[in-house]
Coordinates of C-alpha atoms in Angstrom, one line a residue:
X1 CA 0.0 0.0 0.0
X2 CA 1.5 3.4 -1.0
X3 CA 2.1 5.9 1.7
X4 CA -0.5 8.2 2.9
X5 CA 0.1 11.8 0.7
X6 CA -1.4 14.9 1.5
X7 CA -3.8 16.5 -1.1
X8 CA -5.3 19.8 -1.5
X9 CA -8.3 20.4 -3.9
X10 CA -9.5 23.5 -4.9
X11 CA -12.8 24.0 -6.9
X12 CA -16.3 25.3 -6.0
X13 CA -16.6 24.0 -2.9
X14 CA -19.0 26.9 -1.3
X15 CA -21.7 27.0 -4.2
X16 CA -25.0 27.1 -3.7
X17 CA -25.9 25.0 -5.9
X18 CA -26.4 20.8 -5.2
X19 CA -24.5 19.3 -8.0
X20 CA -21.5 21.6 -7.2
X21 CA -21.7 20.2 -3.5
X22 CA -22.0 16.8 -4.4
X23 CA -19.2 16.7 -7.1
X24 CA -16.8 18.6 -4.8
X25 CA -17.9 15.9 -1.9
X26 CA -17.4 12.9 -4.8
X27 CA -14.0 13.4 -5.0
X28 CA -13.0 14.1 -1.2
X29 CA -14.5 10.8 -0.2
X30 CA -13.1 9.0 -3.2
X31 CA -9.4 10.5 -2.6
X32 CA -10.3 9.5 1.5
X33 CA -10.9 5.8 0.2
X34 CA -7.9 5.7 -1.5
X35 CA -6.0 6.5 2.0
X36 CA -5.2 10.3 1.3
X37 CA -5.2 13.2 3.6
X38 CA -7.3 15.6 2.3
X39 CA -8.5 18.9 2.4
X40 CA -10.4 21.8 0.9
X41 CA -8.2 25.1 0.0
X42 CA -11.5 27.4 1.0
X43 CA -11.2 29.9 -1.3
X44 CA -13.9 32.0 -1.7
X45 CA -14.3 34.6 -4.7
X46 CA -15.1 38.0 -4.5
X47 CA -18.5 37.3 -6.5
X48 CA -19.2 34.4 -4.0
X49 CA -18.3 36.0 -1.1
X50 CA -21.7 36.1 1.0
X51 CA -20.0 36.4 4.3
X52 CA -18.3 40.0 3.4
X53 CA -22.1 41.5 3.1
X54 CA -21.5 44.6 1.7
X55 CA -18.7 43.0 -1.1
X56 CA -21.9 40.2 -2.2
X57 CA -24.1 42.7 -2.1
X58 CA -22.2 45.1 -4.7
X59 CA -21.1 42.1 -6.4
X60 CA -24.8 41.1 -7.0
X61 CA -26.4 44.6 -8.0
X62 CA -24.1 45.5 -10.3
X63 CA -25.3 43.1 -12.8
X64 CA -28.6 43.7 -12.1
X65 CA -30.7 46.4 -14.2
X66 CA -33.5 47.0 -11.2
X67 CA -31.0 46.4 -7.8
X68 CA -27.7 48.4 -9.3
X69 CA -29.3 51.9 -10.1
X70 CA -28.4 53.2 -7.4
X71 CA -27.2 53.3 -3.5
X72 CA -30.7 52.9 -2.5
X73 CA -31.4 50.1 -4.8
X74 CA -28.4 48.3 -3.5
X75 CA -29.4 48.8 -0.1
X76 CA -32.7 47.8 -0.1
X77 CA -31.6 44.7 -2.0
X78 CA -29.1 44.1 1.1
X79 CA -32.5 45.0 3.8
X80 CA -34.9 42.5 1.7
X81 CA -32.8 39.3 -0.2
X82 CA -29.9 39.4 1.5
X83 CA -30.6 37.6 4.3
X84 CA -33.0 34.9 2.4
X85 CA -30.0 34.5 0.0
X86 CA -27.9 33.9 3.5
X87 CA -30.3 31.5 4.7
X88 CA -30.8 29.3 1.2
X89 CA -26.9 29.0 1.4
X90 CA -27.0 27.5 5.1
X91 CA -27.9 24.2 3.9
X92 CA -25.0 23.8 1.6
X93 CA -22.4 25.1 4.1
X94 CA -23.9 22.9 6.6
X95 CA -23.4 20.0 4.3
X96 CA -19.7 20.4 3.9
X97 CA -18.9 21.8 6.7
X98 CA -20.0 18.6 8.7
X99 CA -18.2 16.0 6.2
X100 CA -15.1 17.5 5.2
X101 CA -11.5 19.2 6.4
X102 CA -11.1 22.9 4.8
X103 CA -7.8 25.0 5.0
X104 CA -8.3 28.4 6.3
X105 CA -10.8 30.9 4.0
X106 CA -8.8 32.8 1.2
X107 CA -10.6 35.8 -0.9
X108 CA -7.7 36.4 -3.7
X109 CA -5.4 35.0 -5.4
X110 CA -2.7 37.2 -3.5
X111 CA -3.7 35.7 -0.2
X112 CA -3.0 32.3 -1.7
X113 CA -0.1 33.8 -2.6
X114 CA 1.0 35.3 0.6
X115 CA 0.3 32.5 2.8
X116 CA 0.0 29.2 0.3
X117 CA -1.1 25.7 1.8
X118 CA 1.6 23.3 1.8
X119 CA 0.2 19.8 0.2
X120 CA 2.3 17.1 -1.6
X121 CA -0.3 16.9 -4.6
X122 CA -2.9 19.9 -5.2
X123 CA -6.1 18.8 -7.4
X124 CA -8.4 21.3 -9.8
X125 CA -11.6 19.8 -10.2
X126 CA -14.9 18.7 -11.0
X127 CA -16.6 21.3 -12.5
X128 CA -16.6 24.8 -14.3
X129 CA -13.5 26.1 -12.4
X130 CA -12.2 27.3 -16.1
X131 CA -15.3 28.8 -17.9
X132 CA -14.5 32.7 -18.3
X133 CA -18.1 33.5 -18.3
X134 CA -18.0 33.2 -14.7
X135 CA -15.8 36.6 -14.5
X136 CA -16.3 40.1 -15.3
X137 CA -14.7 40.5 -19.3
X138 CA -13.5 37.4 -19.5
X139 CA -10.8 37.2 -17.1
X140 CA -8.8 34.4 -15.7
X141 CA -9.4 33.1 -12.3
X142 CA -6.0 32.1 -11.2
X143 CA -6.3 30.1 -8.4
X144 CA -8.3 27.5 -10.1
X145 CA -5.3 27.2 -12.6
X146 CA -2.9 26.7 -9.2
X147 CA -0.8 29.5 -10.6
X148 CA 0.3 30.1 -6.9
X149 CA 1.2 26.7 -6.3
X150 CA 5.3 26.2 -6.8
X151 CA 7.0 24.5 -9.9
X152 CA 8.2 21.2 -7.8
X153 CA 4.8 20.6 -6.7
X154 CA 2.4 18.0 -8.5
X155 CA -0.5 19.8 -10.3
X156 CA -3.5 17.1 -11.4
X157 CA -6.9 18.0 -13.3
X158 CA -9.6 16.1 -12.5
X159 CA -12.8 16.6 -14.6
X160 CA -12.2 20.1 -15.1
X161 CA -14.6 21.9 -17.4
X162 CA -14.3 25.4 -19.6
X163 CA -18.1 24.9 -19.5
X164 CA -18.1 26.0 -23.5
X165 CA -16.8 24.6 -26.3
X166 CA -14.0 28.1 -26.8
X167 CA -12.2 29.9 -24.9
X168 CA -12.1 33.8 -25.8
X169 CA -8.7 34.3 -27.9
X170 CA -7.6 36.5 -25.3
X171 CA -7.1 33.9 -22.9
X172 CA -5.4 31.2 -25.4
X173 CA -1.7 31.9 -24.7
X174 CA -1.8 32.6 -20.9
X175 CA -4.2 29.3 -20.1
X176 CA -2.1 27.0 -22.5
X177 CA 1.0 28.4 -19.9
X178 CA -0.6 27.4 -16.8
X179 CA -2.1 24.4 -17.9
X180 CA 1.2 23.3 -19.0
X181 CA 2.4 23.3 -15.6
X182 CA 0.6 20.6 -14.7
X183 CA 1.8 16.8 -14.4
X184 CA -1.8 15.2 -15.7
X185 CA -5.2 16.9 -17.1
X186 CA -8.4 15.1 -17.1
X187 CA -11.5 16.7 -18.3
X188 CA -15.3 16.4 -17.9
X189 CA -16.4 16.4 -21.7
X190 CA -14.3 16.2 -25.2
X191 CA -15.0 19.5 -26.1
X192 CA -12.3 20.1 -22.6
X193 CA -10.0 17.9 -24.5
X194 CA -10.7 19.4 -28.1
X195 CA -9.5 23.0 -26.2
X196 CA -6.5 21.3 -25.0
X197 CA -5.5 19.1 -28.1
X198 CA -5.3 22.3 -30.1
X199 CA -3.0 23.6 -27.2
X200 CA -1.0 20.5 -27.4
X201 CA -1.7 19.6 -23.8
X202 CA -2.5 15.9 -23.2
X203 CA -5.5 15.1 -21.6
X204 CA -8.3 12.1 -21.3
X205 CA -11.8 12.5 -20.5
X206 CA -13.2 10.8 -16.5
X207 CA -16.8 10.5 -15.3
X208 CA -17.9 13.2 -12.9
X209 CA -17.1 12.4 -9.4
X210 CA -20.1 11.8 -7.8
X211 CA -20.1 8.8 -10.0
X212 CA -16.7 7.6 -8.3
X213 CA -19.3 6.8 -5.3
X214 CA -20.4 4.0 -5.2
X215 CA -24.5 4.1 -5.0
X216 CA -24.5 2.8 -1.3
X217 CA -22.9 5.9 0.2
X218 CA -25.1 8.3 -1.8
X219 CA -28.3 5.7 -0.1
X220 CA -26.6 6.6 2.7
X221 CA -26.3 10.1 2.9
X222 CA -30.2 10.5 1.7
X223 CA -33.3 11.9 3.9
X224 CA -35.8 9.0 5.0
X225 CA -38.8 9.2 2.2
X226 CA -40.3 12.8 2.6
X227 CA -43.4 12.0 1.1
X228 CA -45.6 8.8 1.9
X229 CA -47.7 9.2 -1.6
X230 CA -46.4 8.6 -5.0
X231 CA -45.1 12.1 -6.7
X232 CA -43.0 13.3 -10.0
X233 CA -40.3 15.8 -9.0
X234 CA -39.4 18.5 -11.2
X235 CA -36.0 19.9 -10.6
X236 CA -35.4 22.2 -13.6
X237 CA -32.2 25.1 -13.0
X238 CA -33.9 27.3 -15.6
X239 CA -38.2 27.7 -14.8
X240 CA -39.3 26.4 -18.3
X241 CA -42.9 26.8 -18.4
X242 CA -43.6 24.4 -21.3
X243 CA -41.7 21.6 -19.1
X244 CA -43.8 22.5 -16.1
X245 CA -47.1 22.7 -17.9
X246 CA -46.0 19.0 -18.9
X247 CA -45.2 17.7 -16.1
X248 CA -48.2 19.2 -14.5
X249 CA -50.5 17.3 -17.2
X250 CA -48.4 13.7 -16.2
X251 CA -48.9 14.0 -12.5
X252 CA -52.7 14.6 -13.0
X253 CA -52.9 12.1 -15.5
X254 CA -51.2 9.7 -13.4
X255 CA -52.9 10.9 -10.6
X256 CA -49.7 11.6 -8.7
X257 CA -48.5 14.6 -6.9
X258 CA -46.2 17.2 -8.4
X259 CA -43.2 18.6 -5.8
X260 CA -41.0 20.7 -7.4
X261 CA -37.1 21.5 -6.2
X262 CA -35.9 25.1 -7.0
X263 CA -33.6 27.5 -5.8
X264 CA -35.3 30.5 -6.9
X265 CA -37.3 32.1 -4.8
X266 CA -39.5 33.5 -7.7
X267 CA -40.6 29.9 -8.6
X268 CA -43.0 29.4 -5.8
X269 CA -45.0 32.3 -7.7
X270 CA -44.5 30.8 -11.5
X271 CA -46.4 27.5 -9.7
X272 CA -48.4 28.3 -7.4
X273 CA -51.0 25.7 -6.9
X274 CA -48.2 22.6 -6.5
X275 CA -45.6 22.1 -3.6
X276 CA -42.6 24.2 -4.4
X277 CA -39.8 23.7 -2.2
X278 CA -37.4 26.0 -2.0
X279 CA -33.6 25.3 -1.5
X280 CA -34.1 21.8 0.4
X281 CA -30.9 20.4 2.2
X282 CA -28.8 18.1 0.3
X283 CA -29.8 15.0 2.3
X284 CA -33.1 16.0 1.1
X285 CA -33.0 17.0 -2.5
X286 CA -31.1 13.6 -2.8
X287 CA -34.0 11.7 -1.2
X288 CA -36.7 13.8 -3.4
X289 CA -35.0 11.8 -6.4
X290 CA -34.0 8.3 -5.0
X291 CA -38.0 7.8 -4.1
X292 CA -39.4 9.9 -7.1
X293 CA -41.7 7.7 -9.5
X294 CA -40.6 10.3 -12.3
X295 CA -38.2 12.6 -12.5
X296 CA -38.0 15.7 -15.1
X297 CA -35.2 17.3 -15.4
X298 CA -32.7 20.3 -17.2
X299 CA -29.5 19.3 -14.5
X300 CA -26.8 17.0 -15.5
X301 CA -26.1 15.8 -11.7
X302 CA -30.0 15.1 -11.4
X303 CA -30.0 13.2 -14.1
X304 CA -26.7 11.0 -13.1
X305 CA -28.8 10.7 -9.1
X306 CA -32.2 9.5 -11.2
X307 CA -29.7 6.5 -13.0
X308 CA -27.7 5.8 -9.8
X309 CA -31.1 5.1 -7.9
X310 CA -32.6 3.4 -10.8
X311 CA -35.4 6.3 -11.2
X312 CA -37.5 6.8 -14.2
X313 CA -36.4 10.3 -15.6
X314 CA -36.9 12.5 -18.8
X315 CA -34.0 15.1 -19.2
X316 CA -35.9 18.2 -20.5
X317 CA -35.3 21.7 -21.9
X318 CA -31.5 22.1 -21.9
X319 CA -31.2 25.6 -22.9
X320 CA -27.2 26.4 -21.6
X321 CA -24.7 24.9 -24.4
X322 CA -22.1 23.7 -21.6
X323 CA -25.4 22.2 -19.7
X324 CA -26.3 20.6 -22.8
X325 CA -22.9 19.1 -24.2
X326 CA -22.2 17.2 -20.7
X327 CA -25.8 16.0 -20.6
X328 CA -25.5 14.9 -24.0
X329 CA -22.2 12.9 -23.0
X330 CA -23.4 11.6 -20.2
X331 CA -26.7 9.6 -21.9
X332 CA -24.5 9.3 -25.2
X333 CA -21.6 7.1 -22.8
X334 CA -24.4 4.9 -21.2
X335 CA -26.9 5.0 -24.7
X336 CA -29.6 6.7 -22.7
X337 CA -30.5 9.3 -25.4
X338 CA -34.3 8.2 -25.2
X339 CA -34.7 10.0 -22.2
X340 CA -34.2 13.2 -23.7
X341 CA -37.7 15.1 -24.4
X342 CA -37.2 15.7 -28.3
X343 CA -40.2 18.4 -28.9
X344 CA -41.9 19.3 -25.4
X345 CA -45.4 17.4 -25.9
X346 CA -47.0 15.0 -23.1
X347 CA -47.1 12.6 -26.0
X348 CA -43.1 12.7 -25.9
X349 CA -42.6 12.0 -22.4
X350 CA -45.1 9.5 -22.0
X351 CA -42.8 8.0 -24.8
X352 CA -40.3 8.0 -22.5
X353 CA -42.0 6.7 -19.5
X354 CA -43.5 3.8 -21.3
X355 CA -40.1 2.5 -22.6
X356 CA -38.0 0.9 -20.0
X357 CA -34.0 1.7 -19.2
X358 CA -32.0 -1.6 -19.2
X359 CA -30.4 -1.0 -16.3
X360 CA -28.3 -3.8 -16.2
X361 CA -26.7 -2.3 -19.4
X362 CA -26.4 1.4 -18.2
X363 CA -25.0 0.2 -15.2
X364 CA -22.2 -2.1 -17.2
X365 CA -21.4 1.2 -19.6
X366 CA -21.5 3.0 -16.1
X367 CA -19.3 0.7 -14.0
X368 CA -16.3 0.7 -17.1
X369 CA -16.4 4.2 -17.2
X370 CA -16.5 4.6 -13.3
X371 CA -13.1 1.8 -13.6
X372 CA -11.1 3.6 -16.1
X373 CA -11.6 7.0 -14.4
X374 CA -10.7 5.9 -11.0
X375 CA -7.7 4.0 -12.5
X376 CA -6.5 7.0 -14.2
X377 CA -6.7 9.3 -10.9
X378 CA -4.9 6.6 -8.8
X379 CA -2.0 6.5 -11.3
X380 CA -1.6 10.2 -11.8
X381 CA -1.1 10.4 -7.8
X382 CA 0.8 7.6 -7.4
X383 CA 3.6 8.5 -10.6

C-alpha cells in the first residue's frame, strides 16, 4: 500500500448549488478511500463571497438592471434578499462543513499567494472552475489554474470543465502556460479535451465524481422518504414553463402529486398551486430523487442521481450549451439518449415513460467508465 500523501483540492466548494456540493464531496471521499489526507483550499471569490455582506451585495447589484441603479437600490436589496440569500446557502455550508476538512478561507489570489497551503499533490476539479463567463470580461481566475502553487509541486486535473466549447482568444496563450504546468489533465467532456488538443496539452476525458461513489454511500447520505404518496419531481435550473405545464399534465394524469425543487425564490409564484420547495438540504433533495416515480429534469447531476437510484427520468429543456454538451455525453456514454424530451409534448414523455431503461446495461457502460476514471486518478497520484 502506498504511503498516505497529502492533497489539497481546490474547486467550488461553497456554491449554492447541489450538484456543485456533491461533485466537490465525490472526490474528497473517493481521494479518503484511497488513503489520502485531504483537504479543501476554501477559497472564496469575491462574486461568491456572502460572508463580506456589503462585497456580495455590490457584487450582486451590479449586474442587475433593477437592484444596481443606485445606493438605495443596492441597499434595499441588502435590507430584503440578502438575508434569504444567507439562509438558502446555510444548507450547503452545513453540508460540507460537517463532512469535510477545509484550509483556512482565502478571498484572492494574492492571499493564496501570501500565505499558500503546503500539500504534496494539489487537485483542480470537477466542475466549471475554467469557464471565463464566470468573470467580469472574460478574465482568468487564477487560483483554479494553481498558478500560486510552486514549480516542484504535482499539479493534477480532475474533470475540469471550460463549460463551453471556446475559450475567448484573449485567454489562449496565458491558459495554454498554466495548464502546461501541470503533471496530468483530465476533463469532464471532449469538447475540454478538443481545447486542449489544439493547445497540445494531453489530456483524457473521466466521469464526474459523484459517480466515483459508489450508490451505497449516496443511499446513505439520503433523507428517509419525505413524502408517503407517489409524486414526480421536477427539478429544472432554468423555470421552463412548457416543461412545467407537462409535467403538470403527467402527474394529473397519473394521478400523482407534483413537488417541485428550486432554488429561486420567484418559482413558488410561477407554480403556485403545487408544492414548491425551496432550496431543500442536500440529504433531502437527494431523497426527493431516490423515491421519485418520475423525474423531469434540465440538470446533469440530477440526471446522473435518477440513474444511480434506478429512477424513471426525462432530461428536458437544456437551454445552456455547456449544460447541454455534458448532458448529452453523459446519456451518449451509457446509450440513454431516449430519455431526452425531443419536442416538449405530453405525447413525448409519456414516450419516455412507457419504454424501460436496461439498467443492467447502463450500469455495465456506467461501471467501465466509473473503472477507467478511477484507475486513471490513482496512477496520476501515485507516478
Amino acid at each position: 500500500m502506498s504511503k498516505e500523501l497529502k492533497i489539497l483540492i481546490i474547486t467550488y466548494s461553497r456554491t449554492k448549488n447541489y450538484g456543485g456540493i456533491l461533485q466537490a464531496y465525490g472526490l474528497y471521499r473517493h481521494l479518503e478511500k484511497m488513503g489520502q489526507d485531504v483537504k479543501f483550499i476554501d477559497y472564496i471569490p469575491v462574486r461568491c463571497n456572502f460572508y463580506n455582506k456589503k462585497q456580495f451585495v455590490n457584487c450582486i447589484t451590479s449586474k442587475s438592471k433593477i437592484w444596481g441603479i443606485n445606493r438605495i437600490s443596492k441597499w434595499l436589496w441588502g435590507l430584503l434578499i440578502y438575508p434569504r440569500v444567507v439562509k438558502e446557502y446555510a444548507p450547503f455550508l452545513d453540508f460540507m462543513d460537517s463532512r469535510v476538512k477545509f484550509t483556512r478561507k482565502y478571498y484572492s489570489y494574492e492571499e493564496l499567494l501570501e500565505d499558500t497551503p503546503q500539500a504534496d499533490i494539489y487537485i483542480t476539479g470537477s466542475d466549471q472552475v475554467w469557464n471565463s463567463d464566470f468573470i467580469e470580461n472574460n478574465n482568468l481566475d487564477l487560483p483554479f489554474y494553481l498558478e500560486f502553487v510552486d514549480d516542484t509541486k504535482k499539479k493534477i486535473s480532475y474533470a475540469s470543465s471550460f463549460g463551453k466549447d471556446t475559450i475567448p482568444p484573449q485567454n489562449v496563450k496565458l491558459v495554454e502556460k498554466m495548464l502546461k504546468r501541470y503533471n496530468d489533465i483530465s476533463v469532464r467532456e471532449q469538447s475540454g479535451m478538443d481545447i486542449l488538443s489544439k493547445m497540445q496539452i494531453k489530456s483524457t476525458v473521466v466521469v464526474d465524481p459523484t459517480i466515483l461513489c459508489d450508490v451505497s454511500e449516496w443511499d446513505a447520505i439520503a433523507s428517509e422518504r419525505k413524502m408517503n404518496q407517489d409524486y414526480i419531481l421536477l427539478y429544472q435550473v432554468r423555470f421552463n414553463k412548457n416543461v412545467y405545464r407537462i409535467a403538470k399534465k403527467i402527474a394529473k394524469k397519473r394521478n400523482q402529486k407534483l413537488i417541485i425543487i428550486t432554488l429561486d425564490y420567484k418559482d413558488k409564484f410561477r407554480a403556485l398551486c403545487d408544492c414548491v420547495l425551496v432550496a431543500p438540504s442536500i440529504p433531502d433533495w437527494l431523497s426527493y430523487i431516490k423515491y421519485a416515480n418520475v423525474v423531469i429534469t434540465d440538470s446533469f447531476h440530477a440526471s446522473v442521481f435518477s440513474i444511480l437510484f434506478k429512477r424513471k427520468f426525462i432530461v428536458s429543456g437544456v437551454a445552456r450549451k455547456g449544460m447541454s454538451t455534458r448532458i448529452h455525453n453523459l446519456l451518449n456514454m451509457l446509450e440513454l439518449q431516449n430519455q431526452e424530451l425531443k419536442d416538449f409534448s405530453v405525447d413525448d414523455a409519456e414516450r419516455i415513460l412507457q419504454s424501460d431503461v436496461e439498467w443492467e446495461k447502463c450500469y455495465s457502460l456506467l461501471n467501465k467508465q466509473k473503472h477507467y476514471s478511477a484507475k486513471w486518478l490513482e496512477q496520476a497520484i501515485n507516478k
